Coordinates of C-alpha atoms and ligand atoms in Angstrom, one line a residue:
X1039 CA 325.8 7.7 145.4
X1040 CA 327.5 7.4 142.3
X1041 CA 326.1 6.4 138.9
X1042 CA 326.7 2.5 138.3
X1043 CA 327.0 1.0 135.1
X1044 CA 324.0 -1.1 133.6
X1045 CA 324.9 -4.4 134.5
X1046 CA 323.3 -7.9 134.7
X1047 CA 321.8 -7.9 137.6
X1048 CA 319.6 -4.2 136.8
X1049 CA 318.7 -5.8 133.7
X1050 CA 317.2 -8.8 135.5
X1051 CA 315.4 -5.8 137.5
X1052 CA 313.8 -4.4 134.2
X1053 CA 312.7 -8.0 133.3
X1054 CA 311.4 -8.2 136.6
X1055 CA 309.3 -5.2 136.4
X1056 CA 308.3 -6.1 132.3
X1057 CA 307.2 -9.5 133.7
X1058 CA 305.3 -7.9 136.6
X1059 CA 303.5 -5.1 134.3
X1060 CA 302.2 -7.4 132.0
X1061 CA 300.9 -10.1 134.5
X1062 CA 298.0 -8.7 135.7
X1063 CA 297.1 -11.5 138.3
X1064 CA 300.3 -10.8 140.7
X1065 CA 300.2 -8.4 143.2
X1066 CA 303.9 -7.9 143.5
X1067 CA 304.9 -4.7 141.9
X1068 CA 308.5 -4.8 143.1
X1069 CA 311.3 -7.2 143.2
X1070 CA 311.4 -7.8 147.1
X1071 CA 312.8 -11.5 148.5
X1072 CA 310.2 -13.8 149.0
X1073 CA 308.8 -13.6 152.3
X1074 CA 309.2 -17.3 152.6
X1075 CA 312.4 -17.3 151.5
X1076 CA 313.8 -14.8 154.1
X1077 CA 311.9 -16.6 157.0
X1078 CA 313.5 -19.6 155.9
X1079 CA 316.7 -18.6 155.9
X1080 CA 316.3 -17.4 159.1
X1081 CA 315.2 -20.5 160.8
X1082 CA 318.2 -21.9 159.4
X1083 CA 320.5 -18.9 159.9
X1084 CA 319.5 -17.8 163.4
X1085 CA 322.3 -17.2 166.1
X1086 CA 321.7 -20.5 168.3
X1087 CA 323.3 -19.2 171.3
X1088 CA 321.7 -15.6 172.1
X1089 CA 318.0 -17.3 173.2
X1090 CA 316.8 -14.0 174.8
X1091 CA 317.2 -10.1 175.2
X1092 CA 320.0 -9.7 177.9
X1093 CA 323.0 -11.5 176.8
X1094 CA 325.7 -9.2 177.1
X1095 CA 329.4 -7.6 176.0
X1096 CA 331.1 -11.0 177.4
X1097 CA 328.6 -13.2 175.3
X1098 CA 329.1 -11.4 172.1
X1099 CA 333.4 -11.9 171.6
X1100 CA 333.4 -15.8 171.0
X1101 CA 330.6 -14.6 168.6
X1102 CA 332.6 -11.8 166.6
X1103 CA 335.7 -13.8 166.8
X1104 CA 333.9 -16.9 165.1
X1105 CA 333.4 -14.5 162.0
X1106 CA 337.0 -13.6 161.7
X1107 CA 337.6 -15.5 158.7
X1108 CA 335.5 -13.8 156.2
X1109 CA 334.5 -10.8 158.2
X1110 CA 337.5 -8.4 158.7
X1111 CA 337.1 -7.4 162.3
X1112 CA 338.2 -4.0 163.7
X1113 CA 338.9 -3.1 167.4
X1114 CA 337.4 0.6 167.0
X1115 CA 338.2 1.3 170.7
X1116 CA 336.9 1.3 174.1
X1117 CA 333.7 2.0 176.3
X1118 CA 334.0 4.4 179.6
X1119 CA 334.1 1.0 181.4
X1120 CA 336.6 -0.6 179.1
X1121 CA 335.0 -2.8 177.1
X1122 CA 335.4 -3.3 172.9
X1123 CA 333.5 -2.1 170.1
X1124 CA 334.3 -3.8 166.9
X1125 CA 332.9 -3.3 163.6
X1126 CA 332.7 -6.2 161.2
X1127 CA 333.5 -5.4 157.5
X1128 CA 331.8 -7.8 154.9
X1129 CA 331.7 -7.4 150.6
X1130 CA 333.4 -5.4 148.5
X1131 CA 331.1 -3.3 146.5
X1132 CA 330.9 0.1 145.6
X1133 CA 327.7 0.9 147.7
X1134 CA 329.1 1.8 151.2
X1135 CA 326.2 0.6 154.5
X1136 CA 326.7 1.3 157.8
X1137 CA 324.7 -0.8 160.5
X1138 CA 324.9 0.0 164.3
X1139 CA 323.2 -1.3 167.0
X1140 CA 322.1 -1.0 170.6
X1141 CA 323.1 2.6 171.4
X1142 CA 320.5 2.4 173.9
X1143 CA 321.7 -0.6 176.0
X1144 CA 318.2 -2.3 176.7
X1145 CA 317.6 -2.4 173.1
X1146 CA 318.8 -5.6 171.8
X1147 CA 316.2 -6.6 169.5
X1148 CA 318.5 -6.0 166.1
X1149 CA 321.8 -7.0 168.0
X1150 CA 320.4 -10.4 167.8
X1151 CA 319.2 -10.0 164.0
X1152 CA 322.3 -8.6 162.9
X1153 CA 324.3 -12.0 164.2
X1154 CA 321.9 -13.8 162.5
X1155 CA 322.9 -11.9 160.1
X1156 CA 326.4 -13.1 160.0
X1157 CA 325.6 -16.2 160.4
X1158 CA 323.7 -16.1 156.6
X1159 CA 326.3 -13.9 155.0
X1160 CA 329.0 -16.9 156.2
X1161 CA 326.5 -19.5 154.4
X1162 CA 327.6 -21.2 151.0
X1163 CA 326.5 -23.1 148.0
X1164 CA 322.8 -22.9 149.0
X1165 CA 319.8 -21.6 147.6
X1166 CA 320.8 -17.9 148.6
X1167 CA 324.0 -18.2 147.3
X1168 CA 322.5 -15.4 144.7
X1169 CA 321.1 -13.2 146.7
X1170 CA 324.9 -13.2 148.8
X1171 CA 326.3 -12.6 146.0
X1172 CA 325.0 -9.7 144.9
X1173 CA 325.3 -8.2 148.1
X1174 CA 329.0 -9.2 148.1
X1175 CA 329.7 -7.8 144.7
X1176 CA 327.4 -4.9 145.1
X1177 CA 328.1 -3.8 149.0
X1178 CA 330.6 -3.4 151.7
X1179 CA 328.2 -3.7 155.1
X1180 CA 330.2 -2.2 158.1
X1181 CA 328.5 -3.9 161.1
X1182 CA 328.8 -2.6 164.6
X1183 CA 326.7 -4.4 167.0
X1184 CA 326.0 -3.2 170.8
X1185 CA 327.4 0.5 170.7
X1186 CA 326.5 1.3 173.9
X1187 CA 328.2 -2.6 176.0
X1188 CA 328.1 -0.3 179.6
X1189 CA 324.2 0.1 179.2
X1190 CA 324.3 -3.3 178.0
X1191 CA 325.4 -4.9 181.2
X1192 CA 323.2 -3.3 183.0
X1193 CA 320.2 -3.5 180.5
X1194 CA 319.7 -0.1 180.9
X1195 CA 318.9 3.0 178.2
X1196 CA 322.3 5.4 179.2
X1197 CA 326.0 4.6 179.2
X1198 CA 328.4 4.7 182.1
X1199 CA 328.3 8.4 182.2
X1200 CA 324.3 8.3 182.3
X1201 CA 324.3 9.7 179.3
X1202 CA 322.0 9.2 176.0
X1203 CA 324.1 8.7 173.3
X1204 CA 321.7 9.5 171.2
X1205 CA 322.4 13.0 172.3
X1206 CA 325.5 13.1 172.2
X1207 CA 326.2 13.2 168.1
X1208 CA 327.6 16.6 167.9
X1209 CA 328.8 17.5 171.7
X1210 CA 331.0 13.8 171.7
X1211 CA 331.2 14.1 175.2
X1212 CA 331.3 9.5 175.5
X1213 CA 333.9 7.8 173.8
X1214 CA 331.3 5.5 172.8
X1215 CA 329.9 8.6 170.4
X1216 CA 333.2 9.5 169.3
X1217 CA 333.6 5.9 168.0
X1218 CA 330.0 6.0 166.0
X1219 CA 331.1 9.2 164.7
X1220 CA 335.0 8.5 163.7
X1221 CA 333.2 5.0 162.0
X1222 CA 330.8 7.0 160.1
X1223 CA 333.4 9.9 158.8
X1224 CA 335.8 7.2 158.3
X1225 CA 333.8 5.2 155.9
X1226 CA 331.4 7.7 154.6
X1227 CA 328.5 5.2 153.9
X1228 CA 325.8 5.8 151.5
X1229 CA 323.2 4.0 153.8
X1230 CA 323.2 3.8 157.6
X1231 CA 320.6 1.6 159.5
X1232 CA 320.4 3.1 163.1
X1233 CA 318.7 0.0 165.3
X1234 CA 316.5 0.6 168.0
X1235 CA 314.2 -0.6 170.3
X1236 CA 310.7 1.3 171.6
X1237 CA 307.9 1.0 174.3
X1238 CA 305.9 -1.7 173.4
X1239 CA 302.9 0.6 174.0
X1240 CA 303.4 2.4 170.8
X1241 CA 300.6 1.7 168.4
X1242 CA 299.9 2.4 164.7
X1243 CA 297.5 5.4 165.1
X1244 CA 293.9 4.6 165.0
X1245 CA 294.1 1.2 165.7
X1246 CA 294.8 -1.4 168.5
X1247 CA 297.8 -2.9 166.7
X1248 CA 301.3 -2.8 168.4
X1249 CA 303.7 -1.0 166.3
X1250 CA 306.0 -4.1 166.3
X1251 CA 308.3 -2.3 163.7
X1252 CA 308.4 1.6 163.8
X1253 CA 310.2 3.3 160.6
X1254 CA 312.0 6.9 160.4
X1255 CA 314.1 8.4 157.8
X1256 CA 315.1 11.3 160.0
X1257 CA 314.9 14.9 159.3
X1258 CA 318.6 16.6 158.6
X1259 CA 317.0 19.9 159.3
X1260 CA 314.0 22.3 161.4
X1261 CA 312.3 22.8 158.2
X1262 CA 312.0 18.3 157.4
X1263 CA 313.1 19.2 154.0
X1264 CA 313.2 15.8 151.5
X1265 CA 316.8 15.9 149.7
X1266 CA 318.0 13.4 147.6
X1267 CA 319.9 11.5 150.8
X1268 CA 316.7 11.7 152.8
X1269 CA 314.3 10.6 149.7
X1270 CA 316.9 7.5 149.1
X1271 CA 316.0 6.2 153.1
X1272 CA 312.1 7.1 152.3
X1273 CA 312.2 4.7 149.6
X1274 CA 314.3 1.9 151.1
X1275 CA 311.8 2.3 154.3
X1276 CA 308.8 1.9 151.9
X1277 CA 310.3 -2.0 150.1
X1278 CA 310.9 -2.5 154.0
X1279 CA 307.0 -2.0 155.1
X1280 CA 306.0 -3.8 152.0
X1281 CA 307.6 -7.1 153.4
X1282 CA 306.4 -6.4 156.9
X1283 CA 302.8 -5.4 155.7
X1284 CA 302.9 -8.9 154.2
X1285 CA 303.7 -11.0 157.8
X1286 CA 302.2 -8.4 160.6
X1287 CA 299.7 -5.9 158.5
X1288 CA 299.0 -3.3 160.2
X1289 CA 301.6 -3.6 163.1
X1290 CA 304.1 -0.9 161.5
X1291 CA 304.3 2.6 162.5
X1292 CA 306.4 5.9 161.4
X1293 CA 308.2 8.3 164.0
X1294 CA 307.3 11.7 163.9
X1295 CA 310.1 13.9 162.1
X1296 CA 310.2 16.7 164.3
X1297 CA 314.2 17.2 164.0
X1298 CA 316.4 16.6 167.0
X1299 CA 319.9 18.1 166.5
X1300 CA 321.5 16.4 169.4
X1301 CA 320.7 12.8 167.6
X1302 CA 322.8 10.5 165.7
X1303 CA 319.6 9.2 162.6
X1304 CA 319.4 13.3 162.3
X1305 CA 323.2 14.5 162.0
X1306 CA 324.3 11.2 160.0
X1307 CA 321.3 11.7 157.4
X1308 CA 322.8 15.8 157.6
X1309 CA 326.1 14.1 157.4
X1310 CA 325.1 12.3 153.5
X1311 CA 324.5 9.2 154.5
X1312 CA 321.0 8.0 153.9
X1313 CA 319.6 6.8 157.0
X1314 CA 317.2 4.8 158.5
X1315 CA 315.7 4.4 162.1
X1316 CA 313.8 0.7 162.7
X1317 CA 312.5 0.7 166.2
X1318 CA 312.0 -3.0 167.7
X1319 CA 307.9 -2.5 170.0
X1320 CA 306.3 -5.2 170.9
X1321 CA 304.3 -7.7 169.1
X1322 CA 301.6 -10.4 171.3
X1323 CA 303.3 -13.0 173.4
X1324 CA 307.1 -12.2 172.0
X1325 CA 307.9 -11.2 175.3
X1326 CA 311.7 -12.3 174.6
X1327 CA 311.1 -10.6 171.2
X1328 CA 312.9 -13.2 169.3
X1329 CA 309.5 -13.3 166.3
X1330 CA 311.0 -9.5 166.3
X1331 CA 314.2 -10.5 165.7
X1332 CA 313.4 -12.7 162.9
X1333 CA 311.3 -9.3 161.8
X1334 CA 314.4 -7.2 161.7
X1335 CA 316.4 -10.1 159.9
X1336 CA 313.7 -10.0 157.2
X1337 CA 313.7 -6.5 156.6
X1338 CA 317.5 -5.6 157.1
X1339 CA 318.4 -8.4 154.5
X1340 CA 315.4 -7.1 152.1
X1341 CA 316.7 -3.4 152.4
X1342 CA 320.0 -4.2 151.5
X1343 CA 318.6 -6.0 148.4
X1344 CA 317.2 -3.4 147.2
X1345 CA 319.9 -1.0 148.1
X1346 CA 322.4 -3.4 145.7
X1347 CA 319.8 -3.5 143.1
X1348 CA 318.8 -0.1 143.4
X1349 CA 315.1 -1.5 143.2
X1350 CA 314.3 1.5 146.4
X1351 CA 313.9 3.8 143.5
X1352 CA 310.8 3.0 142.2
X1353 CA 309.1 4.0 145.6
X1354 CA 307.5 7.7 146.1
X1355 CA 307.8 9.3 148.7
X1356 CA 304.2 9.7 149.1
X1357 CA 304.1 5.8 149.5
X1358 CA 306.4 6.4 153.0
X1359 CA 304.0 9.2 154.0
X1360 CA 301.0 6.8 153.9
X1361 CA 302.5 4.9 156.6
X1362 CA 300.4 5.2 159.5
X1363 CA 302.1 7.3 162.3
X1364 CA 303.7 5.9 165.6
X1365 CA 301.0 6.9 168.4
X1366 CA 301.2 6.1 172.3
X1367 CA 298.1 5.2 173.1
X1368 CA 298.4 1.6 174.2
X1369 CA 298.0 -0.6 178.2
X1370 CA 298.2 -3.4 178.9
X1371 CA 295.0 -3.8 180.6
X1372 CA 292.2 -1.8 179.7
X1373 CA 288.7 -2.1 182.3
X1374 CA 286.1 -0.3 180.9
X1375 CA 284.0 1.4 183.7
X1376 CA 284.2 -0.4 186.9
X1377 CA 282.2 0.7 189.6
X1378 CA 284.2 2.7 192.5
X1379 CA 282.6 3.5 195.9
X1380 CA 283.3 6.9 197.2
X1381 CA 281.7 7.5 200.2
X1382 CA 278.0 6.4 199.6
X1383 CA 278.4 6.9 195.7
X1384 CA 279.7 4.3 192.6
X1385 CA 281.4 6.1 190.0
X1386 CA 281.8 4.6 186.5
X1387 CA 285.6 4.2 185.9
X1388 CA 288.0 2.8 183.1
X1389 CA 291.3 2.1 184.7
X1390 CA 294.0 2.3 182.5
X1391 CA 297.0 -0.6 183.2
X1392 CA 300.4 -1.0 182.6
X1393 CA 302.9 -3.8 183.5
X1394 CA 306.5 -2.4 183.4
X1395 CA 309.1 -4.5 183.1
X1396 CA 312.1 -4.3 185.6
X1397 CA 315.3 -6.9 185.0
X1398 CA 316.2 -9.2 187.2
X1399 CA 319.4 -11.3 186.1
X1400 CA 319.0 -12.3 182.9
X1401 CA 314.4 -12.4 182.9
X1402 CA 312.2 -9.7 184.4
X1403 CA 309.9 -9.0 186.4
X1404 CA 306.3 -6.7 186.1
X1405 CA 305.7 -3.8 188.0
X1406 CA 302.5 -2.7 187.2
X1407 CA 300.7 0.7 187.9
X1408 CA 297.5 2.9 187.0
X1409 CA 298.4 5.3 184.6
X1410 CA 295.5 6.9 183.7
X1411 CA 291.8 6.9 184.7
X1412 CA 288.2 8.1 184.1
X1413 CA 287.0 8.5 180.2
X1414 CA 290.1 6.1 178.5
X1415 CA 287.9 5.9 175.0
X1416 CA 291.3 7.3 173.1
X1417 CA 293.3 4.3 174.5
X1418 CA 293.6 0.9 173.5
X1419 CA 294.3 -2.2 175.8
X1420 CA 296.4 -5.2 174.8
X1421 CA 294.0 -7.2 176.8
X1422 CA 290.3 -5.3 177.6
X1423 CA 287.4 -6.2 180.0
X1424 CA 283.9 -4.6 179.8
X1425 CA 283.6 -4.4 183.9
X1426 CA 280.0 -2.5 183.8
X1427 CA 278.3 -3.5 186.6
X1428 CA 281.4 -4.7 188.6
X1429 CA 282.5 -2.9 191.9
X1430 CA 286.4 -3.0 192.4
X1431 CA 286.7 -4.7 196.4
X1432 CA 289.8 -5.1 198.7
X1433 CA 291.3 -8.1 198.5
X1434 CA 292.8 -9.8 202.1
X1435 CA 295.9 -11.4 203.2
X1436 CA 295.8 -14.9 203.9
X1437 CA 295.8 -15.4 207.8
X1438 CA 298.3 -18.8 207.9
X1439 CA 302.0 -18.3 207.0
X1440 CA 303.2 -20.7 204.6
X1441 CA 306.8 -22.6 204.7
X1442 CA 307.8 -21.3 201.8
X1443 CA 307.1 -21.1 198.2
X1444 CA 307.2 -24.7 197.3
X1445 CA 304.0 -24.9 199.2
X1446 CA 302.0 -23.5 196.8
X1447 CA 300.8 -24.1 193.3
X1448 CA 298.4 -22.3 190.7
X1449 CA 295.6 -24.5 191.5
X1450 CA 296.2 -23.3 195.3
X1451 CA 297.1 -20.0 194.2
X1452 CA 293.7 -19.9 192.4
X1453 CA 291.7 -21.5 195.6
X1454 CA 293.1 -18.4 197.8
X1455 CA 291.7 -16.0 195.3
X1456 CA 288.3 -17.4 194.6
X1457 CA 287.9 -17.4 198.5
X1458 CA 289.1 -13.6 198.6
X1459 CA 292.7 -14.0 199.3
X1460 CA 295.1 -11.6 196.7
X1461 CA 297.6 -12.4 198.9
X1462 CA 299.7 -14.8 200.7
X1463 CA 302.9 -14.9 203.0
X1464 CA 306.1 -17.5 203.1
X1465 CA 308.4 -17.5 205.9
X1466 CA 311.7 -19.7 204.0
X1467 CA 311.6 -17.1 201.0
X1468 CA 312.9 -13.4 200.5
X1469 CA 311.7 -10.1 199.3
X1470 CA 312.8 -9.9 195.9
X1471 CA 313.0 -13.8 194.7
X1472 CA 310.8 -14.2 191.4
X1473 CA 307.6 -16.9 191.2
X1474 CA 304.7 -17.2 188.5
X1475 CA 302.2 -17.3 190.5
X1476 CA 299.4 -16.0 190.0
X1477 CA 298.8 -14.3 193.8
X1478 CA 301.0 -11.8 195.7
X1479 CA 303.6 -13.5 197.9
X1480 CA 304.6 -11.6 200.9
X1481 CA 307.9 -12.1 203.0
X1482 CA 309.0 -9.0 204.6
X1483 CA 305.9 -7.2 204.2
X1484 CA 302.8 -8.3 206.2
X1485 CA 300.5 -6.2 203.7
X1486 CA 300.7 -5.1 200.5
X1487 CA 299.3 -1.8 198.5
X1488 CA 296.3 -1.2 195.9
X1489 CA 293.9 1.3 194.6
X1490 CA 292.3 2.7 191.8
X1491 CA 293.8 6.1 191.1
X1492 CA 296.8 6.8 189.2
X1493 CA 300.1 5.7 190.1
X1494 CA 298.4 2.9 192.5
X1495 CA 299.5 -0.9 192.2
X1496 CA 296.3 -2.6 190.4
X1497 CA 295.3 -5.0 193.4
X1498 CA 292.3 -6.1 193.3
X1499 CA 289.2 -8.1 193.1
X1500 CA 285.8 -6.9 190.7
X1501 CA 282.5 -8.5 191.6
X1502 CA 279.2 -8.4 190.6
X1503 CA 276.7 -8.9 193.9
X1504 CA 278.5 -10.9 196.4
X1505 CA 280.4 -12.8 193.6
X1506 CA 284.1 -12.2 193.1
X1507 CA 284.2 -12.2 189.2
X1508 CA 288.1 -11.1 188.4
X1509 CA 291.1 -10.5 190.7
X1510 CA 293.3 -8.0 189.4
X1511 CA 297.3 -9.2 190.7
X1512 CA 299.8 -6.6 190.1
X1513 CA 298.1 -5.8 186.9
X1514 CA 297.6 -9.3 185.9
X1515 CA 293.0 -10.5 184.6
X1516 CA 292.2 -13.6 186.0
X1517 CA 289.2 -14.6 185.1
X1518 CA 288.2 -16.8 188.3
X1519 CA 285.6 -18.9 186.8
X1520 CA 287.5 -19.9 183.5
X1521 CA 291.2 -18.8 184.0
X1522 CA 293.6 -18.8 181.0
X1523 CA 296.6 -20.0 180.4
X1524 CA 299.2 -16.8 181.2
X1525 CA 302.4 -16.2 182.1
X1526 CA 303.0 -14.0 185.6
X1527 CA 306.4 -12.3 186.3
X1528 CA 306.3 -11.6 189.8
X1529 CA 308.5 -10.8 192.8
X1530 CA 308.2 -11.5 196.2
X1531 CA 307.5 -8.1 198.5
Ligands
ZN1844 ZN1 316.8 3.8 171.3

């Protein structure tokens, strides 16, 4: 970056941090945006129209074009399967930032935030009419949303070739790389934000807690060597964590910096632009992830504050270390030693569960399997159940065929199970329709699979004497004596 002159809005910085040293009562140490602030003007800022993650290419063009007045739009060519990527311009400062997003087409997380976004940079003569301007006067933002439109359509990871563009930096074998790259050495930003989505079983190590946002500034060589590009992202990443430590503390990880030299976040920060990787998890009934959204809104506009005010400066390096690392160790359901029978003997077991989702138009359903078994004291569970004492039992398909789906309800549904029944069969419905019930619906299939070791579908009941306590449905606790409100994503088999 180049040196700046000493101007206003630095000086208001140093009065900031003079006011701060000598009040001992506030906590605040930095001048970040008022958490407040930045969820209000997100409430009233959000993109109306995108309600959940799998909107598409198509949905996105009235939305770009409806920022052609004060964004300047740019057509920066095609994907494999023909469709645009644009990149919208906005400000006209010295500070040069590059935002991309959805590279990996089922990550749409900060696609959403950054139309948000636009929608707040587009506001006037409010109360952040300060704040705008001096990111106008201090920035120009290059914007491309959805890199990846193929993957996109299909809510998949890959492009049209099947391959990860995030492997493809240096080879450029997708035109949908060549475009990131040709943008980046085009413009030759001093900041890039590379925006990501992860597993949602990712956790801050140690702890239970989802990382809901995961944090990187990537390593630009073998050795992770910190370089003034690399320290500039460090710092930016640390302003960002202090916000999110203030609305989800504890739910923020960072990525391991083992560097990968097939990847964009590692060749860019190489490149001299000072970048940084936010990776959208999961975060307790955001299963759309729109609280996420409103996350990544938060931190993207508080980062770019501080990048006009140069206020990232003030953080160490040693501050970004003490971020608690990204670990993997989360299921969805965690049973704590259920009783198996093998032959004549029980075996103390705790079953590890996760519930994968697969996408089905524009919602999803859950697939859910064993992953893991025996001694799971290292893992956490989203949901856990001390099942000492309980034997895992076969559950039975209900003998009489129903109509169809219409015929049942979740009080029914719940009848079935008390009386042992996990699963039931419609005649009018197909294999494949989704329900939220919570039993298994049969059409095609006059049975359905279970077990306990790995890879098996979690089908089951657990009971304690001749008492059916829980029934496991696709991965799926219900508690059969006081059942709680839950949402099931289910297909028919
Ligand atoms: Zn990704």
């Amino acid at each position: 970056m180049k040196v700046k002159p000493n101007y206003y809005p630095s000086l208001l910085l140093l009065f900031f941090i003079l006011f701060t040293a000598c009040n001992t009562t506030t906590e605040q140490s930095a001048p970040s945006l008022a958490v407040e602030i930045l969820e209000k003007a997100h409430t009233e800022f959000k993109e109306k129209s995108i309600t959940h993650r799998r909107f598409k290419h198509a949905d996105l063009q009235p939305l770009i074009e409806k920022h052609s007045d004060q964004f300047k739009i740019t057509s920066l060519g095609t994907s494999i399967e023909g469709r645009s990527i644009s990149s919208l311009d906005w400000g006209k400062g010295e500070t040069k930032v590059m935002l991309w997003s959805q590279m990996h087409g089922n990550e749409s997380t900060a696609t959403m935030a950054l139309f948000d976004i636009f929608n707040f940079l587009e506001g006037d003569s409010d109360e952040y009419q300060e704040l705008r301007t001096i990111l106008r006067e201090r920035l120009t933002l290059k914007f491309i949303p959805m890199i990846n439109p193929d993957g996109a359509e299909e809510f998949k990871r890959r492009n049209a070739l099947d391959i990860d563009l995030n492997r493809d930096a240096i080879s450029q074998i997708s035109p949908e790389a060549i475009i990131l790259k040709e943008a980046r050495d085009n413009f030759e930003p001093e900041f890039g934000f590379n925006l990501h989505d992860q597993q949602t079983y990712y956790n801050a190590e140690g702890t239970a807690k989802q990382a809901t946002i995961s944090v990187l500034a990537p390593a630009y060589n073998e050795a992770t060597d910190i370089n003034e590009v690399r320290k500039r992202a460090m710092q930016t990443i640390v302003g960002m964590n202090k916000v999110l430590q203030q609305i989800v503390p504890g739910h923020v990880g960072k990525y391991n910096d083992a560097f990968e030299p097939r990847a964009f976040g590692d060749n860019i920060q190489k490149w001299g632009t000072s970048t940084i990787l936010i990776e959208s998890g999961g975060y307790p009934n955001d299963p759309e992830k729109q609280f996420i959204r409103q996350l990544n809104f938060m931190i993207i506009l508080e980062a770019l504050h501080q990048i006009a005010i140069e206020s990232y400066t003030q953080y160490s390096v040693d501050e970004y270390f003490s971020i608690p690392d990204n670990d993997l160790q989360l299921v969805d359901l965690l049973i704590h030693e259920a009783q198996v029978r093998v032959g004549e003997k029980l075996y103390p077991m705790d079953l590890g569960i996760r519930r994968r989702q697969s996408t089905s138009g524009s919602t999803y359903y859950s697939s859910s399997s064993i992953d893991d078994l025996g001694d799971l004291q290292v893992y956490f569970g989203l949901e856990e159940l001390d099942a000492s004492n309980m034997l895992i039992t076969e559950g039975k398909v209900y003998p009489e065929v129903f109509e169809s789906l219409s015929d049942l309800d979740q009080d029914r549904a719940m009848d079935l199970l008390r009386e042992g029944f996990l699963a039931v069969k419609v005649e009018n419905n197909s294999e494949g329709e989704l329900h939220g019930l919570p039993i298994l619906v049969l059409s095609s299939s006059d049975t359905f699979s279970w077990g306990w070791k790995t890879g098996s579908v979690p089908n089951f009941f657990l009971s304690k004497g001749n008492q059916l306590k829980f029934a496991v449905v696709n991965g799926y606790l219900i508690d059969l004596e006081n059942p709680k409100e839950q949402e099931f994503k289910q297909r028919i088999y």
